[in-house]
Amino acid sequence: MGFTDQEIVALSGAHALGRCHADRSGFDGPWTTSPTMFTNEYYRLLLEEQWVPKKWNGPFQYVDKTSGELMMLPTDMEMVKDPAFKKYTEIYAKDNDRFLADFAKAFVKLEELGCRFPEDTKTYRFKSTLE
């Protein structure tokens, strides 16, 4: 779809929200300890936790070695295995504001799928309560 490495890593940060449900996807568990808050915790956990294969009868996934409560998919682990992706994972783990800004840009690109709009098209920006 024409995304850069940075955009791919930024969009992967959406895993900060929600969880997998075994009855729907086959995978099970949340990615973060706060799955209702959109933050850079996903990246920090990828780098700070030790991830081990989950021992179960479901599809291959990882769990954190500390608690066994959090999960990562094999695709998530590529964010730290691939050097080009890891560069941005490290940036986002350290800088929540940078992650949110880059995610917003990449998400607009994903939603618009390359559609071009007239220069005078009005855009709307929703501010967070933190701004």
XYZ file of C-alpha atoms in Angstrom:
131
model
C 0.000 0.000 0.000
C 3.017 2.258 -0.203
C 3.724 2.733 3.492
C 7.214 3.530 4.705
C 8.887 1.564 7.494
C 8.103 4.428 9.850
C 4.425 4.419 8.911
C 4.183 0.643 9.339
C 5.674 0.861 12.825
C 3.458 3.825 13.733
C 0.306 2.020 12.608
C 1.329 -1.083 14.572
C 1.047 1.073 17.676
C -2.729 0.691 17.404
C -2.102 -2.571 19.253
C -1.876 -0.376 22.352
C -5.673 -0.592 22.274
C -7.789 -3.645 22.853
C -6.960 -7.289 22.986
C -7.289 -10.523 21.036
C -10.129 -12.918 21.777
C -9.522 -16.617 21.177
C -13.100 -17.205 20.058
C -12.730 -14.587 17.300
C -9.130 -14.537 16.105
C -7.661 -17.615 17.745
C -5.158 -15.425 19.607
C -5.733 -14.461 23.224
C -4.781 -11.582 25.477
C -4.035 -7.857 25.619
C -0.892 -6.263 24.227
C -0.603 -3.768 27.089
C -1.564 -3.343 30.730
C -3.860 -0.441 29.793
C -5.769 -1.611 26.687
C -8.221 1.297 26.839
C -5.558 4.021 26.673
C -3.795 5.032 23.467
C -0.149 5.479 24.471
C 3.322 4.294 23.516
C 3.196 1.459 26.079
C 3.101 -1.099 23.247
C 6.578 -0.034 22.112
C 7.998 0.166 25.626
C 6.781 -3.347 26.394
C 8.197 -4.721 23.157
C 11.627 -3.468 24.179
C 11.544 -3.873 27.949
C 9.826 -7.219 28.450
C 11.165 -10.643 27.625
C 8.805 -12.433 25.260
C 8.524 -16.218 25.181
C 6.369 -18.555 23.096
C 3.008 -19.255 24.736
C 2.459 -22.908 25.621
C -1.111 -23.689 24.643
C -3.263 -25.302 21.971
C -3.853 -22.075 20.056
C -1.938 -20.374 17.260
C 1.660 -19.337 17.841
C 1.989 -16.181 19.892
C 4.238 -14.771 22.586
C 3.588 -13.910 26.237
C 5.596 -11.722 28.558
C 7.931 -13.750 30.752
C 7.196 -11.600 33.820
C 3.460 -12.202 34.225
C 2.319 -14.318 31.284
C -0.691 -11.985 31.027
C 0.362 -9.891 28.009
C 0.707 -11.114 24.452
C 2.440 -10.259 21.211
C 1.872 -11.726 17.771
C 4.741 -12.875 15.570
C 4.188 -9.741 13.472
C 4.592 -7.575 16.580
C 7.967 -9.150 17.279
C 9.159 -7.987 13.859
C 9.020 -4.456 15.280
C 12.134 -5.339 17.310
C 13.722 -8.016 15.108
C 13.903 -5.969 11.902
C 16.562 -3.220 12.240
C 14.619 -0.729 10.104
C 11.484 -1.223 12.209
C 13.373 -1.318 15.520
C 14.749 2.169 14.881
C 11.219 3.593 15.025
C 10.104 1.283 17.822
C 12.892 2.755 19.959
C 11.933 6.319 19.023
C 8.267 5.749 19.884
C 9.097 3.928 23.133
C 10.876 7.080 24.312
C 8.546 9.730 22.883
C 4.780 9.357 23.245
C 4.070 12.706 21.548
C 6.121 11.715 18.500
C 4.272 8.393 18.307
C 0.871 10.073 18.462
C 1.805 12.641 15.806
C 3.287 10.037 13.439
C 0.374 7.664 14.010
C -2.110 10.408 13.130
C -0.348 11.119 9.832
C -0.069 7.434 8.913
C -3.689 6.778 9.868
C -4.915 9.591 7.631
C -2.898 8.056 4.784
C -4.452 4.655 5.509
C -7.977 6.044 5.628
C -7.634 8.155 2.496
C -5.835 5.433 0.519
C -4.106 7.973 -1.666
C -7.211 10.003 -2.528
C -6.366 13.517 -3.563
C -8.473 16.388 -2.301
C -8.663 19.967 -3.593
C -6.205 22.332 -1.891
C -9.039 24.324 -0.308
C -10.685 21.277 1.299
C -11.410 22.057 4.928
C -9.882 19.645 7.423
C -10.767 19.136 11.050
C -8.347 18.488 13.869
C -9.592 17.090 17.134
C -7.488 18.136 20.093
C -6.846 15.868 22.998
C -7.769 16.984 26.484
C -4.045 16.888 27.207
C -3.283 19.738 24.779
